[in-house]
Every structure is written in structure tokens, then in C-alpha cells.
mmCIF file of C-alpha atoms and ligand atoms in Angstrom:
data_model
loop_
_atom_site.group_PDB
_atom_site.id
_atom_site.type_symbol
_atom_site.label_atom_id
_atom_site.label_comp_id
_atom_site.label_asym_id
_atom_site.label_seq_id
_atom_site.Cartn_x
_atom_site.Cartn_y
_atom_site.Cartn_z
ATOM 1 C CA MET A 361 62.452 40.561 136.337
ATOM 2 C CA SER A 362 65.681 40.434 134.246
ATOM 3 C CA TYR A 363 68.621 41.573 136.154
ATOM 4 C CA ILE A 364 70.742 45.046 135.607
ATOM 5 C CA GLY A 365 73.929 45.402 137.291
ATOM 6 C CA ARG A 366 76.498 47.936 137.218
ATOM 7 C CA PHE A 367 80.023 48.724 137.753
ATOM 8 C CA ALA A 368 80.370 52.571 138.950
ATOM 9 C CA PRO A 369 84.040 53.391 139.287
ATOM 10 C CA SER A 370 84.961 57.211 140.253
ATOM 11 C CA PRO A 371 87.667 58.609 138.100
ATOM 12 C CA SER A 372 90.112 59.552 140.867
ATOM 13 C CA GLY A 373 92.686 57.320 139.126
ATOM 14 C CA PRO A 374 93.238 54.634 136.892
ATOM 15 C CA LEU A 375 91.755 51.136 137.866
ATOM 16 C CA HIS A 376 93.867 49.149 140.112
ATOM 17 C CA PHE A 377 93.918 45.868 141.450
ATOM 18 C CA GLY A 378 90.633 46.347 144.004
ATOM 19 C CA SER A 379 88.594 48.243 141.203
ATOM 20 C CA LEU A 380 89.352 45.545 138.858
ATOM 21 C CA VAL A 381 88.094 43.121 141.304
ATOM 22 C CA ALA A 382 84.947 44.829 141.913
ATOM 23 C CA ALA A 383 84.566 45.356 137.970
ATOM 24 C CA LEU A 384 84.967 41.604 137.299
ATOM 25 C CA GLY A 385 82.233 40.314 140.597
ATOM 26 C CA SER A 386 79.423 42.581 139.220
ATOM 27 C CA TYR A 387 80.236 41.357 135.759
ATOM 28 C CA PHE A 388 80.187 37.757 136.541
ATOM 29 C CA GLN A 389 77.149 38.216 138.641
ATOM 30 C CA ALA A 390 75.292 39.941 135.717
ATOM 31 C CA LYS A 391 76.234 37.824 132.996
ATOM 32 C CA ALA A 392 75.441 34.675 134.968
ATOM 33 C CA HIS A 393 72.189 35.824 135.527
ATOM 34 C CA GLN A 394 71.627 36.798 131.531
ATOM 35 C CA GLY A 395 71.808 40.310 132.629
ATOM 36 C CA GLN A 396 72.957 43.422 131.463
ATOM 37 C CA TRP A 397 76.154 45.319 132.798
ATOM 38 C CA LEU A 398 76.223 49.213 132.881
ATOM 39 C CA VAL A 399 79.271 51.342 133.579
ATOM 40 C CA ARG A 400 78.509 54.341 135.457
ATOM 41 C CA ILE A 401 81.345 57.018 135.994
ATOM 42 C CA GLU A 402 80.906 58.581 139.285
ATOM 43 C CA ASP A 403 82.695 62.096 138.943
ATOM 44 C CA LEU A 404 80.732 64.109 141.470
ATOM 45 C CA ASP A 405 83.939 65.583 143.332
ATOM 46 C CA PRO A 406 86.196 67.405 140.611
ATOM 47 C CA PRO A 407 88.749 68.033 143.084
ATOM 48 C CA ARG A 408 89.587 64.364 143.580
ATOM 49 C CA GLU A 409 89.511 63.501 139.996
ATOM 50 C CA MET A 410 92.214 62.979 137.534
ATOM 51 C CA PRO A 411 92.116 64.423 134.365
ATOM 52 C CA GLY A 412 91.982 61.466 131.818
ATOM 53 C CA ALA A 413 91.076 58.991 134.471
ATOM 54 C CA ALA A 414 87.248 58.370 133.018
ATOM 55 C CA ASP A 415 88.872 57.466 129.164
ATOM 56 C CA LEU A 416 91.337 55.682 130.814
ATOM 57 C CA ILE A 417 88.910 53.406 132.843
ATOM 58 C CA LEU A 418 86.736 52.747 130.206
ATOM 59 C CA LYS A 419 90.055 51.643 127.942
ATOM 60 C CA THR A 420 90.764 49.370 130.895
ATOM 61 C CA LEU A 421 87.758 47.837 131.033
ATOM 62 C CA ASP A 422 88.256 47.434 126.972
ATOM 63 C CA ALA A 423 91.219 45.527 127.439
ATOM 64 C CA TYR A 424 89.964 43.138 129.704
ATOM 65 C CA HIS A 425 87.028 42.345 127.493
ATOM 66 C CA LEU A 426 84.664 43.591 129.986
ATOM 67 C CA HIS A 427 82.130 45.245 127.593
ATOM 68 C CA TRP A 428 79.618 46.898 128.806
ATOM 69 C CA ASP A 429 75.878 47.321 127.738
ATOM 70 C CA GLY A 430 74.014 50.522 126.583
ATOM 71 C CA GLU A 431 75.751 53.738 127.022
ATOM 72 C CA VAL A 432 78.054 55.337 129.596
ATOM 73 C CA VAL A 433 76.196 57.269 132.171
ATOM 74 C CA TYR A 434 78.582 60.429 133.687
ATOM 75 C CA GLN A 435 76.994 61.628 137.138
ATOM 76 C CA SER A 436 78.460 65.103 136.331
ATOM 77 C CA GLU A 437 75.455 64.874 133.711
ATOM 78 C CA ARG A 438 72.933 64.397 136.155
ATOM 79 C CA HIS A 439 72.769 66.939 138.793
ATOM 80 C CA GLU A 440 69.678 67.858 137.950
ATOM 81 C CA LEU A 441 67.945 64.559 138.871
ATOM 82 C CA TYR A 442 69.742 65.115 142.275
ATOM 83 C CA GLN A 443 69.096 68.411 142.781
ATOM 84 C CA ASN A 444 65.118 68.244 141.498
ATOM 85 C CA GLN A 445 64.831 65.437 144.267
ATOM 86 C CA ILE A 446 66.823 67.909 147.124
ATOM 87 C CA ASP A 447 64.166 70.965 145.984
ATOM 88 C CA ARG A 448 61.314 68.317 146.526
ATOM 89 C CA TRP A 449 62.600 67.179 149.968
ATOM 90 C CA LEU A 450 63.113 71.016 151.130
ATOM 91 C CA ALA A 451 60.005 71.750 150.080
ATOM 92 C CA SER A 452 57.981 69.012 151.935
ATOM 93 C CA GLY A 453 60.571 69.490 154.995
ATOM 94 C CA GLN A 454 62.565 66.400 154.526
ATOM 95 C CA ALA A 455 65.559 67.899 153.815
ATOM 96 C CA TYR A 456 67.057 71.267 155.892
ATOM 97 C CA TYR A 457 69.868 73.547 155.857
ATOM 98 C CA CYS A 458 72.519 72.921 158.232
ATOM 99 C CA GLN A 459 75.213 75.176 159.522
ATOM 100 C CA CYS A 460 77.116 72.860 161.582
ATOM 101 C CA THR A 461 81.027 72.731 161.032
ATOM 102 C CA ARG A 462 82.527 69.399 161.049
ATOM 103 C CA LYS A 463 84.596 70.377 164.030
ATOM 104 C CA GLN A 464 81.228 71.275 165.629
ATOM 105 C CA ILE A 465 80.199 67.779 165.147
ATOM 106 C CA LYS A 466 83.365 66.246 166.302
ATOM 107 C CA ALA A 467 83.646 68.345 169.456
ATOM 108 C CA LEU A 468 80.111 66.825 170.122
ATOM 109 C CA GLY A 469 81.191 62.963 169.735
ATOM 110 C CA GLY A 470 81.291 62.393 165.925
ATOM 111 C CA PHE A 471 77.743 62.185 165.482
ATOM 112 C CA TYR A 472 75.204 64.781 164.405
ATOM 113 C CA ARG A 473 72.515 65.122 166.722
ATOM 114 C CA GLY A 474 69.867 67.105 164.756
ATOM 115 C CA THR A 475 71.098 70.633 165.743
ATOM 116 C CA CYS A 476 69.800 72.491 162.962
ATOM 117 C CA ARG A 477 66.950 70.131 162.274
ATOM 118 C CA ASN A 478 64.178 72.672 163.734
ATOM 119 C CA LEU A 479 66.015 75.823 162.970
ATOM 120 C CA HIS A 480 64.345 76.405 159.472
ATOM 121 C CA LEU A 481 67.326 78.087 158.058
ATOM 122 C CA THR A 482 67.471 79.311 154.578
ATOM 123 C CA ASN A 483 69.317 79.086 151.469
ATOM 124 C CA GLU A 484 72.564 79.832 153.374
ATOM 125 C CA SER A 485 75.866 79.369 150.935
ATOM 126 C CA GLN A 486 77.690 78.268 154.108
ATOM 127 C CA CYS A 487 75.031 75.461 154.867
ATOM 128 C CA ALA A 488 75.088 71.557 153.980
ATOM 129 C CA ILE A 489 71.441 70.129 153.210
ATOM 130 C CA ARG A 490 70.573 67.107 155.849
ATOM 131 C CA LEU A 491 67.897 64.508 155.221
ATOM 132 C CA ARG A 492 65.622 63.856 158.321
ATOM 133 C CA MET A 493 66.218 60.474 158.990
ATOM 134 C CA THR A 494 62.539 58.667 159.202
ATOM 135 C CA HIS A 495 63.559 55.153 158.348
ATOM 136 C CA PRO A 496 66.563 54.046 159.698
ATOM 137 C CA ILE A 497 68.260 50.802 158.527
ATOM 138 C CA TYR A 498 69.902 48.705 161.292
ATOM 139 C CA GLN A 499 70.742 45.800 158.993
ATOM 140 C CA PHE A 500 70.488 44.447 155.759
ATOM 141 C CA GLU A 501 71.062 41.139 153.733
ATOM 142 C CA ASP A 502 74.211 40.330 151.972
ATOM 143 C CA GLN A 503 74.329 37.617 149.254
ATOM 144 C CA ARG A 504 77.399 36.125 150.242
ATOM 145 C CA HIS A 505 77.753 37.602 153.917
ATOM 146 C CA GLY A 506 73.687 37.141 155.089
ATOM 147 C CA THR A 507 72.526 40.019 157.620
ATOM 148 C CA LEU A 508 74.928 42.581 158.068
ATOM 149 C CA THR A 509 74.583 45.091 160.937
ATOM 150 C CA ILE A 510 74.750 48.905 160.827
ATOM 151 C CA PRO A 511 75.679 50.988 164.049
ATOM 152 C CA THR A 512 72.816 52.484 165.334
ATOM 153 C CA SER A 513 74.052 56.001 165.665
ATOM 154 C CA LEU A 514 75.180 55.860 162.145
ATOM 155 C CA ALA A 515 71.867 54.592 160.957
ATOM 156 C CA ASP A 516 70.170 57.341 163.017
ATOM 157 C CA GLU A 517 71.937 59.831 161.808
ATOM 158 C CA ASP A 518 70.459 62.975 159.547
ATOM 159 C CA PHE A 519 72.963 62.456 156.883
ATOM 160 C CA ILE A 520 74.246 64.665 154.402
ATOM 161 C CA ILE A 521 72.658 65.099 150.836
ATOM 162 C CA LYS A 522 74.556 68.293 149.636
ATOM 163 C CA ARG A 523 77.752 69.253 150.816
ATOM 164 C CA ARG A 524 78.678 72.409 152.079
ATOM 165 C CA ASP A 525 80.832 73.190 148.801
ATOM 166 C CA GLY A 526 77.730 72.508 146.914
ATOM 167 C CA LEU A 527 78.575 68.919 145.642
ATOM 168 C CA PHE A 528 76.200 66.032 145.702
ATOM 169 C CA ALA A 529 76.557 63.364 148.317
ATOM 170 C CA TYR A 530 77.633 59.775 147.235
ATOM 171 C CA ASN A 531 74.984 58.062 148.846
ATOM 172 C CA LEU A 532 72.068 60.558 147.170
ATOM 173 C CA ALA A 533 73.619 60.210 143.766
ATOM 174 C CA VAL A 534 73.986 56.346 143.620
ATOM 175 C CA VAL A 535 70.519 55.724 144.863
ATOM 176 C CA LEU A 536 68.855 58.045 141.985
ATOM 177 C CA ASP A 537 70.879 56.768 139.311
ATOM 178 C CA ASP A 538 70.360 52.876 140.419
ATOM 179 C CA ILE A 539 66.770 53.505 140.810
ATOM 180 C CA ASP A 540 67.077 55.927 137.517
ATOM 181 C CA GLN A 541 68.779 53.112 135.428
ATOM 182 C CA GLY A 542 66.734 50.028 136.741
ATOM 183 C CA VAL A 543 69.526 48.372 138.812
ATOM 184 C CA THR A 544 68.428 45.229 140.483
ATOM 185 C CA GLU A 545 71.442 44.229 141.999
ATOM 186 C CA VAL A 546 74.559 46.082 143.511
ATOM 187 C CA VAL A 547 77.946 44.465 143.893
ATOM 188 C CA ARG A 548 80.834 46.343 144.716
ATOM 189 C CA GLY A 549 83.703 46.038 147.627
ATOM 190 C CA ALA A 550 82.838 45.340 151.176
ATOM 191 C CA ASP A 551 84.454 49.040 152.117
ATOM 192 C CA LEU A 552 80.684 50.251 151.140
ATOM 193 C CA ILE A 553 79.105 47.981 153.667
ATOM 194 C CA GLU A 554 78.567 50.972 156.097
ATOM 195 C CA PRO A 555 77.039 53.297 153.678
ATOM 196 C CA THR A 556 74.529 50.619 152.698
ATOM 197 C CA GLY A 557 72.060 50.971 155.705
ATOM 198 C CA ARG A 558 71.968 54.573 154.498
ATOM 199 C CA GLN A 559 71.260 53.926 150.661
ATOM 200 C CA ILE A 560 68.354 51.386 151.911
ATOM 201 C CA SER A 561 67.153 54.515 153.810
ATOM 202 C CA LEU A 562 67.105 56.472 150.539
ATOM 203 C CA TYR A 563 64.836 53.563 148.519
ATOM 204 C CA HIS A 564 62.364 53.489 151.891
ATOM 205 C CA MET A 565 62.025 57.715 151.989
ATOM 206 C CA LEU A 566 61.547 57.198 147.936
ATOM 207 C CA ALA A 567 58.815 54.763 148.518
ATOM 208 C CA LYS A 568 60.984 52.450 146.655
ATOM 209 C CA THR A 569 62.596 48.723 146.802
ATOM 210 C CA GLU A 570 65.911 48.535 147.626
ATOM 211 C CA VAL A 571 68.316 46.653 145.406
ATOM 212 C CA LYS A 572 70.155 43.226 146.421
ATOM 213 C CA TYR A 573 73.574 43.784 147.721
ATOM 214 C CA LEU A 574 76.590 41.563 147.200
ATOM 215 C CA HIS A 575 79.920 43.100 148.844
ATOM 216 C CA LEU A 576 82.888 41.498 147.438
ATOM 217 C CA PRO A 577 86.167 41.138 149.912
ATOM 218 C CA LEU A 578 88.779 44.039 149.600
ATOM 219 C CA ALA A 579 92.206 43.708 148.741
ATOM 220 C CA LEU A 580 94.412 45.112 151.383
ATOM 221 C CA ASP A 581 98.195 45.784 150.425
ATOM 222 C CA LYS A 582 101.200 44.704 152.892
ATOM 223 C CA THR A 583 100.646 47.377 155.179
ATOM 224 C CA GLY A 584 96.868 46.306 155.885
ATOM 225 C CA HIS A 585 95.720 49.520 154.301
ATOM 226 C CA LYS A 586 92.672 49.196 151.354
ATOM 227 C CA LEU A 587 94.201 49.621 147.930
ATOM 228 C CA SER A 588 92.777 52.989 146.625
ATOM 229 C CA LYS A 589 93.607 55.744 144.162
ATOM 230 C CA GLN A 590 94.188 57.878 146.984
ATOM 231 C CA ASN A 591 96.867 55.582 148.175
ATOM 232 C CA HIS A 592 98.054 55.735 144.845
ATOM 233 C CA ALA A 593 97.847 52.014 144.256
ATOM 234 C CA LYS A 594 99.249 50.535 141.385
ATOM 235 C CA ALA A 595 97.636 50.805 137.955
ATOM 236 C CA ILE A 596 96.748 47.611 136.163
ATOM 237 C CA ASP A 597 98.204 46.796 133.303
ATOM 238 C CA ASN A 598 96.217 47.312 129.504
ATOM 239 C CA ASP A 599 98.673 46.145 127.390
ATOM 240 C CA ASN A 600 99.241 42.612 129.353
ATOM 241 C CA PRO A 601 95.979 41.844 131.132
ATOM 242 C CA LYS A 602 96.172 38.205 132.172
ATOM 243 C CA PRO A 603 98.989 38.223 134.998
ATOM 244 C CA ALA A 604 96.156 40.965 136.640
ATOM 245 C CA LEU A 605 92.985 39.334 135.453
ATOM 246 C CA LEU A 606 94.094 35.486 136.676
ATOM 247 C CA ASP A 607 94.980 37.433 140.198
ATOM 248 C CA ALA A 608 91.783 38.790 140.422
ATOM 249 C CA MET A 609 90.036 35.671 139.513
ATOM 250 C CA GLN A 610 91.823 33.861 141.946
ATOM 251 C CA PHE A 611 91.112 36.432 144.843
ATOM 252 C CA LEU A 612 87.366 35.939 143.992
ATOM 253 C CA GLY A 613 87.522 32.145 144.684
ATOM 254 C CA PHE A 614 87.914 30.670 141.562
ATOM 255 C CA ASP A 615 90.488 27.460 140.638
ATOM 256 C CA ILE A 616 92.377 28.909 138.210
ATOM 257 C CA THR A 617 93.785 25.496 136.298
ATOM 258 C CA GLU A 618 96.906 25.485 134.177
ATOM 259 C CA GLU A 619 94.458 25.111 131.420
ATOM 260 C CA ILE A 620 92.819 28.802 131.904
ATOM 261 C CA HIS A 621 96.604 29.897 132.072
ATOM 262 C CA GLN A 622 97.009 29.381 128.279
ATOM 263 C CA ALA A 623 93.586 30.548 127.469
ATOM 264 C CA SER A 624 93.238 34.016 126.048
ATOM 265 C CA VAL A 625 91.511 37.033 127.710
ATOM 266 C CA SER A 626 88.112 36.352 126.167
ATOM 267 C CA GLU A 627 88.298 32.911 126.854
ATOM 268 C CA ILE A 628 88.750 33.108 130.226
ATOM 269 C CA ILE A 629 86.140 35.808 130.738
ATOM 270 C CA ALA A 630 83.649 33.677 129.177
ATOM 271 C CA TRP A 631 84.932 30.660 131.613
ATOM 272 C CA GLY A 632 84.433 33.197 134.264
ATOM 273 C CA VAL A 633 80.832 33.758 133.542
ATOM 274 C CA GLU A 634 80.258 30.094 133.471
ATOM 275 C CA ASN A 635 81.958 29.270 136.475
ATOM 276 C CA TRP A 636 81.010 31.571 138.602
ATOM 277 C CA HIS A 637 78.989 30.775 142.002
ATOM 278 C CA VAL A 638 78.584 33.435 144.847
ATOM 279 C CA GLU A 639 79.507 30.578 147.382
ATOM 280 C CA GLN A 640 83.186 30.501 146.181
ATOM 281 C CA LEU A 641 83.815 33.968 147.362
ATOM 282 C CA PRO A 642 86.084 34.243 150.505
ATOM 283 C CA ALA A 643 83.811 34.727 153.735
ATOM 284 C CA ALA A 644 86.285 37.347 154.953
ATOM 285 C CA THR A 645 85.232 40.904 153.804
ATOM 286 C CA GLU A 646 89.161 41.918 154.040
ATOM 287 C CA ILE A 647 91.930 39.956 152.503
ATOM 288 C CA THR A 648 95.780 40.622 151.935
ATOM 289 C CA PRO A 649 96.324 38.478 148.965
ATOM 290 C CA ILE A 650 99.666 36.680 147.676
ATOM 291 C CA PHE A 651 99.417 36.653 143.822
ATOM 292 C CA SER A 652 101.166 33.941 141.711
ATOM 293 C CA ASN A 653 101.396 36.540 138.909
ATOM 294 C CA ARG A 654 102.216 39.055 141.090
ATOM 295 C CA SER A 655 100.447 41.650 139.499
ATOM 296 C CA LEU A 656 99.967 43.737 142.673
HETATM 297 N N1 LIG B 1049 81.795 55.073 143.069
HETATM 298 C C1 LIG B 1049 82.214 54.048 144.011
HETATM 299 C C2 LIG B 1049 83.667 53.936 144.044
HETATM 300 O O1 LIG B 1049 84.583 53.916 143.188
HETATM 301 C C3 LIG B 1049 81.142 53.182 143.975
HETATM 302 C C4 LIG B 1049 79.997 53.050 144.346
HETATM 303 C C5 LIG B 1049 79.363 51.929 144.636
HETATM 304 O O2 LIG B 1049 79.709 51.184 143.901
HETATM 305 O O3 LIG B 1049 77.774 52.147 144.770
HETATM 306 O O4 LIG B 1049 84.233 53.614 145.103
#
């Protein structure tokens, strides 16, 4: 089977160092397998998006010589795919409406315990839609980290597939899109280890085989927080890509020699594909990096 990988940024801001690590890791892994590397813009949550961010992200990928295969896919154009699946599950009874508020769930210990599972609520505007958890996943294999464990209470939960505000849930969209696009392996940041169990559950509920997973170490800032668009992590430089590129590659475990420092961006990327090995990735899932090129 041929390899299909992808990079799936949410356009909540420009790419920062952490998202560059995810872009590079997924690109190198795909190209080292002579595979395709797709780009999907995960614009599912308009209130958290920044106008113009999607275009900016694509420009940044170009500037870093990360050229994607095929057309860019936008989740905002794929609501029908998500809604059709939800409708099938509602009709079969696998999904149900739930009126519990976050506050009520918190008061019951923070995990949803199926309060509305058998209430047969009908299309109420004040409801979220949940999926009956019939295929819980308590652990999965990661290409770098081996067997990773998911907390039982999280794995057993009937999770939300459509929010009360009408937005589709990330886990649902990601799995339906990865299936639809023929993705064979997901390479992304270690912050997404926890939702992976739910995503594998979705594959099983859809009678599909899950993709392979590789989670890359997460870059933390000096205060120990994940770099994120919400935390206003600094955008990486489009005009001068080399410092951030070399720092991100060092972070991914490459041994950057003086010769590589002198090479062009496209040569560095080609060298990265040639020299990529999953075993060189740091074993830790969270790292506070110290950069020689001070790109952070
Ligand atoms: N859109 C997600 C993010 O930007 C990544 C989704 C994924 O790679 O599965 O954090």
C-alpha cells in the first residue's frame, strides 16, 4: 500500500515553531516513504480563526519548500460529509442528543456518564450530539513511543461529535477526512496523543482499520507551556526561513553540520528527507528547546 501522510493545521494564526515541527516531521516521514504529503486546513471553528491565516500558512509552507501533493482541502467545505455520518448514527441509535451542560458534567466529576443516553431527546437546539461508546480504546501503538495508554474514564466516555453551538467536533472531522483522503499514517504533535484513542474508536465504529500514528515531541516555551496560536507563539519568518528550519530540524533529532548550515532551503529539505529516521526523534514527548539559531 502506498504511503499517504498529511499536515492538518487549524488556521487560528500563522505557523509557529511547534507547527513547523509538525509540518516537517510529517513531510519527512511521507517523503522518506516515497509517499504523498497532503495539506488540510482545519477551519472547523470560525470563532477561533484568524482572517487570512489559512493563506498565510500556505505561503509559509511554500517559503520553507514544503510542497504539498494535490489540492488543499478545507474542512469548512466538507460539512455534508460530517453531517451525513451523524445522521446515519442518529438513525441507527449509535448517536444521541444530550442536553447536559459543561457545568453539570463538572459537578458529576468531570466525566460524562451517559445521563441522556436513553432519554430519546429529539432535535433540540440546546443539545450536543454524542456517540455511544461501543468500541473503547485503552491503548495504542505509536511508531516512536511504543504502547501509549489512554485513561479509562476518557476512553469509555460517550464523546461529543457535534457541539451544542452547531460546530462539528475535531475528532469526528479528522477521522472522516483521513479516511476520505486515504491517509495511511498520521504524524503530529504529542498534544494529540490523548484524543488518538477516540479517533481509533471512530475507525472501529466505522468498521475501518485505523492509520498508523507517530507523535512528535512538543516544544514548550520557557514557562513550560505548549507553544500555540492561542498563546500567541511567535510566527516563524517567511522571508528568512533558515534559522527556524535548522532549529526545528535539530529539535527533530537531526545532526546539523556546518555544511548543512551553508546549504539552501531546498537542499536542506532534500537532505532532511534522505537522513530522516524515526529513531533519531527524542524519546520525551515534551521538550523546552534551547536553539542555536534563536528562532523562537
Ligand atoms: N488541526 C489540528 C491542530 O492544528 C491537528 C489535527 C491533527 O493533526 O490530527 O492542532
